[in-house]
CSV table of C-alpha atoms in Angstrom, one decimal:
chain,number,residue,atom,x,y,z
N,275,MET,CA,-18.1,-5.1,-9.7
N,276,ALA,CA,-15.9,-4.4,-7.6
N,277,VAL,CA,-15.5,-1.0,-8.4
N,278,GLY,CA,-15.5,2.3,-6.1
N,279,ASN,CA,-16.8,5.7,-6.3
N,280,SER,CA,-14.9,8.3,-8.2
N,281,GLY,CA,-12.0,10.1,-6.4
N,282,ILE,CA,-9.7,12.8,-6.0
N,283,LEU,CA,-5.8,13.8,-6.3
N,284,HIS,CA,-3.8,15.5,-4.0
N,285,GLY,CA,-0.5,16.9,-4.4
N,286,LYS,CA,3.3,15.9,-2.7
N,287,PRO,CA,3.7,17.6,0.4
N,288,ALA,CA,5.8,20.7,-0.2
N,289,ARG,CA,8.1,23.0,2.7
N,290,ILE,CA,7.6,26.5,3.5
N,291,LYS,CA,10.9,28.1,5.1
N,292,ILE,CA,9.5,29.3,8.2
N,293,PHE,CA,9.1,25.9,9.5
N,294,ALA,CA,11.2,23.8,7.5
N,295,ALA,CA,13.6,22.9,10.1
N,296,VAL,CA,10.4,21.5,12.9
N,297,LEU,CA,8.6,19.8,9.6
N,298,ALA,CA,12.2,18.3,8.2
N,299,VAL,CA,12.9,16.4,11.7
N,300,SER,CA,9.2,15.4,12.0
N,301,LEU,CA,9.1,13.6,8.2
N,302,ALA,CA,12.6,12.5,8.2
N,303,LEU,CA,12.3,10.3,11.8
N,304,THR,CA,8.6,9.0,10.6
N,305,GLY,CA,9.3,8.3,6.7
N,306,CYS,CA,6.1,10.5,6.5
N,307,GLY,CA,4.3,7.3,5.8
N,308,ALA,CA,1.8,4.5,6.6
N,309,SER,CA,3.8,1.5,6.5
N,310,GLY,CA,6.6,2.5,4.5
N,311,GLY,CA,8.7,0.3,6.5
N,312,GLY,CA,11.1,3.0,7.6
N,313,SER,CA,12.8,5.9,6.1
N,314,ASP,CA,13.1,4.8,2.5
N,315,ALA,CA,9.7,5.3,1.9
N,316,SER,CA,8.2,8.7,0.0
N,317,ASP,CA,5.9,11.2,1.1
N,318,ASN,CA,2.1,10.2,1.7
N,319,GLY,CA,-0.7,11.1,0.5
N,320,GLY,CA,-4.5,12.0,1.8
N,321,GLY,CA,-7.8,11.1,1.6
N,322,ASN,CA,-11.9,12.0,2.0
N,323,GLY,CA,-13.9,9.8,2.6
N,324,SER,CA,-15.9,12.3,5.3
N,325,GLY,CA,-19.7,12.3,6.0
N,326,ASN,CA,-20.6,9.9,2.8
N,327,GLY,CA,-17.2,8.4,2.9
N,328,ALA,CA,-16.3,8.1,-0.6
N,329,LYS,CA,-18.0,10.2,-3.0
N,330,ALA,CA,-15.8,12.9,-4.7
N,331,ASP,CA,-16.0,15.7,-7.4
N,332,ASN,CA,-13.2,14.4,-9.1
N,333,ALA,CA,-12.8,18.1,-9.8
N,334,GLY,CA,-11.5,19.3,-13.8
N,335,GLY,CA,-11.5,15.5,-15.4
N,336,ALA,CA,-12.7,15.5,-18.8
N,337,ASN,CA,-15.9,13.9,-20.2
N,338,GLY,CA,-13.7,12.4,-22.7
N,339,GLY,CA,-11.3,10.9,-19.9
N,340,LYS,CA,-13.6,7.9,-19.8
N,341,ALA,CA,-12.9,6.9,-23.2
N,342,ALA,CA,-9.5,6.9,-22.8
N,343,ASN,CA,-9.6,5.5,-19.3
N,344,ALA,CA,-11.4,2.6,-21.3
N,345,GLU,CA,-8.8,2.2,-23.8
N,346,ALA,CA,-6.1,2.1,-21.4
N,347,ALA,CA,-8.1,-1.3,-20.1
N,348,ASP,CA,-7.3,-3.4,-23.3
N,349,ASP,CA,-7.7,-6.9,-23.5
N,350,GLY,CA,-4.9,-7.3,-21.1
N,351,ALA,CA,-7.0,-8.8,-18.3
N,352,GLY,CA,-7.0,-12.0,-19.8
N,353,LYS,CA,-6.3,-15.2,-18.1
N,354,SER,CA,-2.4,-16.0,-17.4
N,355,THR,CA,-0.6,-18.1,-19.9
N,356,GLY,CA,0.9,-20.3,-16.7
N,357,GLU,CA,4.1,-20.1,-18.7
N,358,GLN,CA,7.7,-18.8,-17.1
N,359,VAL,CA,6.8,-15.0,-16.8
N,360,THR,CA,9.5,-12.3,-15.0
N,361,LEU,CA,7.7,-9.5,-13.1
N,362,SER,CA,9.6,-6.2,-12.7
N,363,LEU,CA,8.3,-4.5,-9.7
N,364,TRP,CA,9.6,-1.0,-9.0
N,365,GLY,CA,10.0,0.1,-4.8
N,366,TRP,CA,11.6,1.5,-2.6
N,367,SER,CA,15.1,0.7,-1.7
N,368,GLY,CA,17.3,0.0,1.0
N,369,THR,CA,15.4,-1.7,4.2
N,370,PHE,CA,12.3,-1.7,2.9
N,371,GLN,CA,13.3,-3.5,-0.4
N,372,THR,CA,15.1,-6.4,1.6
N,373,ASP,CA,12.2,-6.9,4.2
N,374,PHE,CA,9.8,-6.5,1.4
N,375,THR,CA,11.4,-9.1,-0.8
N,376,LYS,CA,11.7,-11.6,2.4
N,377,LEU,CA,8.3,-11.1,3.5
N,378,VAL,CA,5.6,-10.7,0.8
N,379,LEU,CA,7.5,-11.3,-2.7
N,380,SER,CA,9.2,-14.6,-1.9
N,381,GLU,CA,5.5,-15.7,-0.7
N,382,PHE,CA,4.0,-14.5,-3.6
N,383,GLU,CA,6.8,-16.7,-5.9
N,384,LYS,CA,5.4,-20.0,-3.3
N,385,GLN,CA,2.1,-19.8,-4.3
N,386,HIS,CA,3.1,-19.1,-8.0
N,387,PRO,CA,6.3,-20.7,-9.6
N,388,ASN,CA,6.1,-20.2,-12.5
N,389,ILE,CA,6.3,-16.4,-12.0
N,390,LYS,CA,9.6,-14.3,-10.8
N,391,ILE,CA,9.9,-10.7,-9.3
N,392,LYS,CA,13.0,-8.6,-10.1
N,393,TYR,CA,13.1,-5.8,-7.9
N,394,ILE,CA,14.0,-2.3,-9.3
N,395,PRO,CA,15.1,-0.5,-6.5
N,396,ASP,CA,13.6,3.5,-6.9
N,397,GLN,CA,16.6,5.6,-7.1
N,398,GLY,CA,15.8,8.5,-9.7
N,399,GLY,CA,12.2,9.4,-8.1
N,400,THR,CA,9.0,9.4,-10.7
N,401,ASP,CA,11.1,11.5,-13.2
N,402,LYS,CA,12.8,8.1,-13.8
N,403,LEU,CA,9.7,5.8,-13.9
N,404,THR,CA,8.2,8.4,-16.0
N,405,THR,CA,11.1,7.9,-18.5
N,406,LEU,CA,10.5,4.1,-18.3
N,407,ILE,CA,7.0,4.4,-19.0
N,408,ALA,CA,7.5,6.8,-22.1
N,409,GLY,CA,10.3,4.9,-23.5
N,410,GLY,CA,7.9,2.0,-23.5
N,411,THR,CA,10.1,-0.1,-20.8
N,412,PRO,CA,8.0,0.0,-17.6
N,413,PRO,CA,8.1,-1.9,-14.9
N,414,ASP,CA,5.1,-4.7,-14.2
N,415,VAL,CA,4.1,-3.0,-10.9
N,416,ALA,CA,5.2,-0.2,-9.3
N,417,ILE,CA,4.5,1.7,-6.3
N,418,LEU,CA,3.1,5.6,-6.2
N,419,ASP,CA,2.3,8.0,-3.1
N,420,ARG,CA,-1.5,7.7,-3.8
N,421,PHE,CA,-1.9,11.5,-4.1
N,422,LEU,CA,-0.3,10.6,-7.7
N,423,THR,CA,-2.5,8.1,-9.1
N,424,GLY,CA,-5.2,10.4,-10.4
N,425,SER,CA,-2.7,12.7,-11.9
N,426,TRP,CA,-1.0,9.7,-13.2
N,427,ALA,CA,-4.3,8.3,-14.6
N,428,ALA,CA,-5.0,11.7,-16.5
N,429,LYS,CA,-1.9,11.5,-18.4
N,430,GLY,CA,-2.0,8.4,-19.5
N,431,SER,CA,0.8,6.4,-17.5
N,432,LEU,CA,-1.5,3.7,-15.6
N,433,GLU,CA,-3.5,0.8,-16.7
N,434,SER,CA,-7.2,0.9,-15.6
N,435,LEU,CA,-7.6,-1.8,-12.9
N,436,THR,CA,-11.4,-1.8,-13.5
N,437,PRO,CA,-11.7,-4.7,-16.6
N,438,PHE,CA,-9.5,-6.7,-14.0
N,439,LEU,CA,-11.5,-6.1,-10.8
N,440,GLU,CA,-14.8,-6.7,-12.7
N,441,MET,CA,-13.6,-10.6,-13.7
N,442,ASP,CA,-12.2,-10.8,-10.3
N,443,SER,CA,-13.8,-11.2,-7.2
N,444,GLU,CA,-11.0,-11.6,-5.1
N,445,VAL,CA,-10.6,-8.0,-4.6
N,446,SER,CA,-13.4,-5.2,-3.7
N,447,SER,CA,-13.9,-1.7,-2.8
N,448,ASN,CA,-15.8,-3.0,0.6
N,449,ASP,CA,-12.2,-4.0,1.6
N,450,TYR,CA,-10.0,-0.5,2.0
N,451,TYR,CA,-11.4,2.7,3.5
N,452,PRO,CA,-13.9,4.7,1.9
N,453,GLY,CA,-11.6,7.7,1.3
N,454,VAL,CA,-8.2,5.5,0.7
N,455,TRP,CA,-10.3,3.5,-2.3
N,456,ALA,CA,-12.0,6.7,-3.4
N,457,GLU,CA,-8.4,7.9,-3.8
N,458,THR,CA,-7.5,5.6,-6.5
N,459,THR,CA,-10.2,6.1,-9.4
N,460,TYR,CA,-10.4,8.8,-11.8
N,461,ASN,CA,-13.1,9.5,-14.4
N,462,ASP,CA,-15.0,6.4,-13.0
N,463,GLN,CA,-12.2,4.1,-13.1
N,464,VAL,CA,-9.9,2.6,-10.8
N,465,TYR,CA,-6.1,2.5,-11.6
N,466,ALA,CA,-4.4,1.7,-7.9
N,467,LEU,CA,-5.0,-0.8,-4.9
N,468,PRO,CA,-4.5,1.4,-1.9
N,469,TRP,CA,-1.8,0.4,0.3
N,470,GLY,CA,-0.7,1.3,4.0
N,471,THR,CA,-2.4,4.5,5.5
N,472,ASP,CA,-2.2,7.4,8.1
N,473,ASN,CA,-3.8,10.5,9.7
N,474,ARG,CA,-3.2,13.1,11.8
N,475,GLY,CA,-4.8,13.6,15.4
N,476,LEU,CA,-3.8,16.2,18.1
N,477,TYR,CA,-1.1,15.4,20.9
N,478,TYR,CA,-1.4,17.1,23.9
N,479,ASN,CA,1.0,17.5,26.8
N,480,LYS,CA,-0.4,17.2,29.9
N,481,THR,CA,1.7,18.4,32.2
N,482,LEU,CA,1.7,21.4,31.0
N,483,MET,CA,-2.0,21.7,31.1
N,484,LYS,CA,-2.1,21.1,34.8
N,485,GLU,CA,0.7,23.4,35.3
N,486,ALA,CA,-1.7,26.1,33.1
N,487,GLY,CA,-4.6,25.5,35.5
N,488,LEU,CA,-5.9,23.2,32.6
N,489,ASP,CA,-8.2,19.5,33.3
N,490,ALA,CA,-5.5,17.5,31.5
N,491,ASN,CA,-8.3,14.7,31.4
N,492,THR,CA,-10.2,17.3,28.7
N,493,PRO,CA,-8.4,18.5,25.6
N,494,PRO,CA,-9.7,20.7,23.3
N,495,LYS,CA,-12.8,20.1,21.0
N,496,THR,CA,-13.3,23.1,19.4
N,497,ILE,CA,-10.9,25.3,17.8
N,498,ASP,CA,-11.8,28.4,20.6
N,499,GLU,CA,-11.4,26.0,23.4
N,500,LEU,CA,-7.8,25.2,21.4
N,501,ASP,CA,-7.1,29.2,21.3
N,502,ALA,CA,-8.4,29.5,25.1
N,503,MET,CA,-5.8,26.9,26.3
N,504,ALA,CA,-3.1,27.6,23.7
N,505,GLU,CA,-2.9,31.1,24.8
N,506,LYS,CA,-2.2,29.9,28.7
N,507,MET,CA,0.8,27.6,27.4
N,508,PHE,CA,2.8,30.1,26.0
N,509,LYS,CA,6.2,31.0,28.0
N,510,LYS,CA,9.3,33.4,27.3
N,511,SER,CA,12.4,33.7,28.6
N,512,THR,CA,14.2,36.5,30.5
N,513,SER,CA,15.8,36.8,26.5
N,514,GLY,CA,12.1,37.8,25.6
N,515,GLY,CA,12.1,34.3,23.1
N,516,TYR,CA,9.3,31.2,23.7
N,517,GLU,CA,10.7,29.0,25.8
N,518,GLN,CA,7.4,27.0,25.7
N,519,VAL,CA,4.4,27.4,23.1
N,520,GLY,CA,1.0,26.1,23.3
N,521,PHE,CA,-0.1,25.8,19.7
N,522,ILE,CA,1.5,26.7,16.2
N,523,PRO,CA,-1.1,26.0,13.6
N,524,TRP,CA,1.8,25.2,10.7
N,525,MET,CA,4.0,23.2,12.8
N,526,GLY,CA,3.7,19.3,12.1
N,527,GLN,CA,1.2,17.8,10.1
N,528,SER,CA,-0.6,21.5,10.6
N,529,TYR,CA,-1.2,23.4,7.6
N,530,LEU,CA,-4.1,25.0,5.6
N,531,TYR,CA,-5.1,21.7,4.0
N,532,THR,CA,-5.5,19.9,7.3
N,533,GLN,CA,-7.5,23.2,9.1
N,534,SER,CA,-9.6,23.9,6.0
N,535,TRP,CA,-11.2,20.5,6.6
N,536,ASN,CA,-11.5,21.0,10.6
N,537,PHE,CA,-13.1,24.4,9.3
N,538,GLY,CA,-15.2,22.9,7.3
N,539,GLY,CA,-13.8,24.2,3.9
N,540,GLU,CA,-14.5,22.3,0.7
N,541,TRP,CA,-11.9,21.9,-2.0
N,542,THR,CA,-14.4,20.9,-4.5
N,543,LYS,CA,-18.1,21.6,-5.6
N,544,ASP,CA,-19.9,20.6,-8.5
N,545,GLY,CA,-16.9,19.8,-10.4
N,546,GLU,CA,-15.0,23.1,-10.0
N,547,LEU,CA,-11.9,23.4,-7.8
N,548,THR,CA,-12.8,25.8,-5.1
N,549,PRO,CA,-9.3,26.5,-2.7
N,550,ASN,CA,-11.3,29.8,-2.4
N,551,ASP,CA,-14.0,28.5,-0.3
N,552,PRO,CA,-15.1,31.1,2.4
N,553,GLN,CA,-14.2,28.0,5.1
N,554,ILE,CA,-11.1,28.0,3.8
N,555,VAL,CA,-10.2,31.4,3.8
N,556,LYS,CA,-11.4,31.8,7.6
N,557,ALA,CA,-9.1,28.5,8.1
N,558,LEU,CA,-6.1,30.8,6.4
N,559,GLU,CA,-7.0,34.0,8.7
N,560,TRP,CA,-7.0,31.9,11.8
N,561,MET,CA,-3.2,30.4,10.8
N,562,ALA,CA,-2.2,34.3,10.2
N,563,GLY,CA,-4.0,35.5,13.2
N,564,TYR,CA,-1.5,33.1,15.4
N,565,ALA,CA,1.5,34.8,13.6
N,566,LYS,CA,0.2,38.4,14.3
N,567,LYS,CA,-0.6,37.6,17.8
N,568,TYR,CA,2.3,35.5,18.9
N,569,ASP,CA,4.8,37.4,16.7
N,570,MET,CA,6.5,35.4,13.9
N,571,ALA,CA,10.0,36.4,14.1
N,572,GLN,CA,9.9,34.8,17.6
N,573,ILE,CA,7.6,31.9,16.5
N,574,ASN,CA,10.7,31.2,13.9
N,575,LYS,CA,13.1,31.5,16.5
N,576,PHE,CA,11.4,28.6,18.6
N,577,ASN,CA,11.2,26.5,15.3
N,578,ASP,CA,14.6,26.9,14.6
N,579,VAL,CA,15.4,25.6,18.0
N,580,MET,CA,13.0,23.0,17.5
N,581,GLY,CA,14.6,21.7,14.5
N,582,LYS,CA,18.1,21.3,16.6
N,583,THR,CA,16.5,19.0,18.7
N,584,GLY,CA,16.8,16.2,16.2
N,585,ILE,CA,13.5,14.9,17.5
N,586,ASN,CA,10.1,15.5,17.0
N,587,PRO,CA,9.2,19.1,19.0
N,588,PHE,CA,6.4,17.3,20.9
N,589,TRP,CA,8.4,15.2,22.3
N,590,THR,CA,10.7,17.7,23.7
N,591,GLY,CA,8.2,18.7,26.1
N,592,LYS,CA,7.9,22.0,25.3
N,593,VAL,CA,4.8,22.1,23.0
N,594,GLY,CA,1.2,22.1,24.6
N,595,PHE,CA,-0.7,21.3,21.3
N,596,MET,CA,0.5,19.6,18.2
N,597,VAL,CA,-1.2,18.2,15.0
N,598,ASP,CA,0.6,15.3,13.8
N,599,GLY,CA,0.1,11.6,12.6
N,600,ASN,CA,-0.1,8.3,13.9
N,601,TRP,CA,3.5,7.6,12.9
N,602,ILE,CA,5.4,9.6,15.5
N,603,LEU,CA,4.5,7.1,18.4
N,604,ASN,CA,6.8,4.7,16.3
N,605,ASP,CA,9.2,7.5,18.2
N,606,LEU,CA,9.0,6.2,21.5
N,607,LYS,CA,10.5,3.1,20.6
N,608,SER,CA,12.9,3.4,17.1
N,609,ASN,CA,14.2,6.9,18.4
N,610,ALA,CA,16.6,7.1,21.6
N,611,LYS,CA,16.3,10.7,22.0
N,612,VAL,CA,12.5,10.3,22.6
N,613,LYS,CA,12.4,9.8,26.3
N,614,PRO,CA,9.4,11.7,27.3
N,615,THR,CA,9.3,13.0,31.5
N,616,PHE,CA,5.6,14.4,30.8
N,617,GLU,CA,2.4,12.6,30.6
N,618,TRP,CA,0.4,13.2,27.0
N,619,GLY,CA,-2.2,11.9,25.3
N,620,VAL,CA,-4.0,12.0,21.3
N,621,THR,CA,-7.3,13.2,20.1
N,622,PRO,CA,-8.8,14.0,17.3
N,623,MET,CA,-8.0,17.8,16.2
N,624,PRO,CA,-10.7,20.5,17.3
N,625,SER,CA,-12.7,21.6,14.6
N,626,ALA,CA,-14.7,25.2,14.3
N,627,ASP,CA,-18.1,25.7,16.0
N,628,GLY,CA,-21.1,24.0,13.8
N,629,TYR,CA,-18.3,21.2,12.1
N,630,PRO,CA,-17.5,17.5,13.4
N,631,GLN,CA,-14.3,16.5,14.6
N,632,THR,CA,-12.4,15.2,11.6
N,633,THR,CA,-8.8,14.2,10.2
N,634,TRP,CA,-7.4,14.1,6.4
N,635,ALA,CA,-5.6,10.4,5.3
N,636,GLY,CA,-2.6,9.6,3.7
N,637,GLY,CA,-0.6,6.6,2.3
N,638,PHE,CA,0.6,4.6,-0.7
N,639,SER,CA,-0.9,2.8,-3.4
N,640,PHE,CA,0.3,-0.1,-6.0
N,641,THR,CA,-0.1,0.4,-10.0
N,642,LEU,CA,0.2,-1.1,-13.2
N,643,PRO,CA,2.2,1.2,-15.4
N,644,LYS,CA,0.6,1.4,-18.8
N,645,GLY,CA,2.4,-0.8,-21.6
N,646,GLY,CA,3.0,-3.7,-19.1
N,647,LYS,CA,3.9,-6.9,-21.3
N,648,HIS,CA,2.6,-9.4,-18.6
N,649,GLN,CA,-0.3,-7.5,-17.3
N,650,GLN,CA,-2.3,-10.7,-16.0
N,651,GLU,CA,0.6,-11.7,-14.3
N,652,ALA,CA,1.3,-8.3,-12.7
N,653,TRP,CA,-1.9,-8.3,-11.7
N,654,GLU,CA,-1.8,-11.6,-9.6
N,655,LEU,CA,1.2,-10.0,-8.0
N,656,LEU,CA,-0.7,-6.3,-7.8
N,657,LYS,CA,-3.8,-8.0,-6.3
N,658,PHE,CA,-1.3,-10.4,-3.9
N,659,ILE,CA,0.6,-7.1,-2.4
N,660,ALA,CA,-1.9,-4.8,-1.8
N,661,GLY,CA,-4.9,-7.1,-1.0
N,662,TYR,CA,-5.7,-9.2,2.2
N,663,LYS,CA,-2.8,-12.0,2.1
N,664,GLY,CA,-0.4,-9.5,1.2
N,665,THR,CA,-1.3,-6.7,3.5
N,666,LEU,CA,-1.6,-9.3,6.4
N,667,LEU,CA,1.8,-10.2,6.2
N,668,TRP,CA,3.2,-7.2,5.9
N,669,ALA,CA,1.3,-5.8,8.8
N,670,LYS,CA,2.8,-8.9,11.1
N,671,ARG,CA,6.9,-7.4,10.4
N,672,PRO,CA,8.5,-7.5,13.6
N,673,ASN,CA,9.2,-3.5,12.7
N,674,ALA,CA,5.2,-2.9,11.9
N,675,GLY,CA,4.8,0.0,14.7
N,676,ASN,CA,2.0,1.8,14.6
N,677,ASP,CA,1.3,1.3,11.3
N,678,ILE,CA,-2.7,1.4,10.0
N,679,THR,CA,-3.0,-0.7,6.4
N,680,ALA,CA,-5.5,0.6,3.9
N,681,MET,CA,-7.8,-2.4,5.0
N,682,PRO,CA,-10.2,-2.6,8.4
N,683,LYS,CA,-10.0,-6.1,8.2
N,684,VAL,CA,-6.5,-6.9,8.4
N,685,ASN,CA,-6.1,-3.7,11.1
N,686,GLU,CA,-9.0,-5.7,13.1
N,687,GLU,CA,-7.1,-9.1,12.4
N,688,ILE,CA,-3.5,-8.1,14.2
N,689,LYS,CA,-5.3,-5.6,16.9
N,690,ILE,CA,-3.6,-2.7,16.4
N,691,THR,CA,-6.6,-0.5,18.3
N,692,GLU,CA,-5.6,-2.4,21.6
N,693,ASN,CA,-2.6,0.6,22.1
N,694,PRO,CA,-5.4,3.4,23.1
N,695,GLN,CA,-3.1,5.9,21.0
N,696,LEU,CA,-3.6,4.1,18.1
N,697,LYS,CA,-6.7,3.6,18.4
N,698,VAL,CA,-8.1,6.9,18.1
N,699,PHE,CA,-6.4,7.2,15.0
N,700,VAL,CA,-8.0,4.1,13.6
N,701,ASP,CA,-11.1,5.3,14.9
N,702,MET,CA,-10.9,8.3,12.2
N,703,MET,CA,-10.3,6.2,9.2
N,704,PRO,CA,-13.9,5.8,8.1
N,705,SER,CA,-14.5,9.2,7.8
N,706,ALA,CA,-11.1,10.5,6.9
N,707,HIS,CA,-11.2,13.4,4.3
N,708,PHE,CA,-8.2,13.1,1.4
N,709,ARG,CA,-7.1,16.1,-0.9
N,710,PRO,CA,-8.8,16.5,-4.1
N,711,VAL,CA,-8.2,14.3,-7.3
N,712,THR,CA,-7.4,16.6,-10.4
N,713,PRO,CA,-4.5,17.1,-13.2
N,714,ALA,CA,-4.0,20.3,-11.3
N,715,GLY,CA,-4.0,18.9,-7.6
N,716,GLN,CA,0.1,19.2,-7.9
N,717,LYS,CA,-0.2,22.9,-8.4
N,718,MET,CA,-3.0,23.2,-6.2
N,719,TRP,CA,-1.4,21.9,-2.9
N,720,ASP,CA,2.3,23.8,-3.8
N,721,GLU,CA,-0.1,27.1,-4.3
N,722,THR,CA,-1.6,26.7,-0.8
N,723,PHE,CA,1.7,26.6,1.0
N,724,ARG,CA,2.9,29.4,-1.3
N,725,VAL,CA,0.4,31.6,0.1
N,726,GLN,CA,0.0,30.2,3.6
N,727,ASP,CA,3.9,31.3,3.8
N,728,LEU,CA,2.5,34.8,2.6
N,729,ALA,CA,-0.1,35.1,4.8
N,730,LEU,CA,1.8,34.1,8.0
N,731,ASN,CA,4.1,36.7,7.1
N,732,GLY,CA,1.8,39.4,6.6
N,733,LYS,CA,2.4,40.1,2.7
N,734,GLY,CA,-1.3,39.6,1.3
N,735,GLU,CA,-4.7,39.0,2.7
N,736,PRO,CA,-5.7,35.3,3.0
N,737,LYS,CA,-9.1,35.9,0.7
N,738,LYS,CA,-7.1,37.9,-1.9
N,739,LEU,CA,-4.8,35.4,-1.8
N,740,LEU,CA,-6.7,32.1,-2.0
N,741,ASP,CA,-8.7,34.0,-4.9
N,742,GLU,CA,-5.0,34.4,-6.8
N,743,VAL,CA,-4.9,30.4,-5.7
N,744,LYS,CA,-8.1,29.6,-7.9
N,745,LYS,CA,-7.0,31.5,-11.1
N,746,ASN,CA,-4.0,30.0,-11.3
N,747,VAL,CA,-5.0,26.2,-10.5
N,748,ASP,CA,-8.2,27.1,-13.1
N,749,ALA,CA,-5.0,28.2,-15.6
N,750,GLU,CA,-3.1,25.0,-15.2
N,751,LEU,CA,-6.0,22.4,-14.9
N,752,LYS,CA,-7.2,24.7,-18.7
N,753,LYS,CA,-3.2,23.8,-19.9
N,754,LEU,CA,-3.0,20.2,-18.9
N,755,GLN,CA,-6.9,19.2,-20.1
N,756,ALA,CA,-5.8,21.0,-23.9
N,757,LYS,CA,-2.6,18.8,-23.9
């Protein structure tokens, strides 16, 4: 039985005003994604395999959900008829559509002569996909940010894949990293197959470290070490503004979710959402401390300057330490403006004393939208695309860059760890966190950015703000469960 443990949902990345320009540059240039194949990819999701791997609380999942999920998996797992069938696949447009059709879908059609694929470019976002499903005309297969899987399953928009997995030994939870598999499940049912992943690490400028009198070959491993080193790397110009910064804990991929795990925070416990966990409070207090110590107004001005460079802030040589994803390594070849003249490295993010260094993972998944007319044939396509064959074909494409697949076996086969910088990220995948799978996941994600903005600007105490988040997400969960 190829079924994994239950997972957790997380919401879609949001932006807050104070670093919108910098983050927008970072996301726009990277596609914020794993294996997306270019700027057409949507925002990425996350994972949580920390410690015991794929275990999670499935916070907010109603007990009655199991019956509903089982109902979603009707007799669609029967055998393919062998008749000529045309399947529709919902995916990104542009270069992704061209490359994916040529490299993956065409090969599937060769191996399945009775199945043709009609590609439907995503031009209306998930709202359009929701409309198609509600109207009874869903695509047979669709790509989703993996963080959406749990919420879409909760509202009955996806077919359960569990019956297919129980009868098909070609795909197993063991084929994927624990966290990315767990993220595709809800109430003990699997609703998607993982496809592509990524995670976050600490980029460090060795040249600036040397100039600050630091050992460039010993990057920080703890939050205290990071604070001490970063302090030595802030420099102001004669006008009083920053011309160089040591570290900004809300720049790049560093925000409350990211730092919460570095402080040992837990977003769920015993089936309950816990955004006001004491360690999450400490993480926000630490972030707010930077805003106060280094003057939020001056940091904002520095961020504005970085946002106008057209490249990721780290590559300007003006940032000592920065949290970001493996995908910015692609900038070195894909962005002509990125020509670092300084020594640099990448390492796992520092953590608070007593807690292990960690990361969180994002990525995508392929699903069977509810109500498809050719479910068995669609399953054949789905397992080809997101299984070993399709994943390997896509991973071998010429412009794969520094992508990480969701399948360890494929990553080993294409030897991506021969790149020492990328190896840092790949080595962290088995224990990567992911954001909570709950119907209220999007609400909680949005709320964290709202209160982060307030805390950084001195408009509320972190503990009170996160207590407010707890109240709001619980209310949202109650509302969703009542529908």
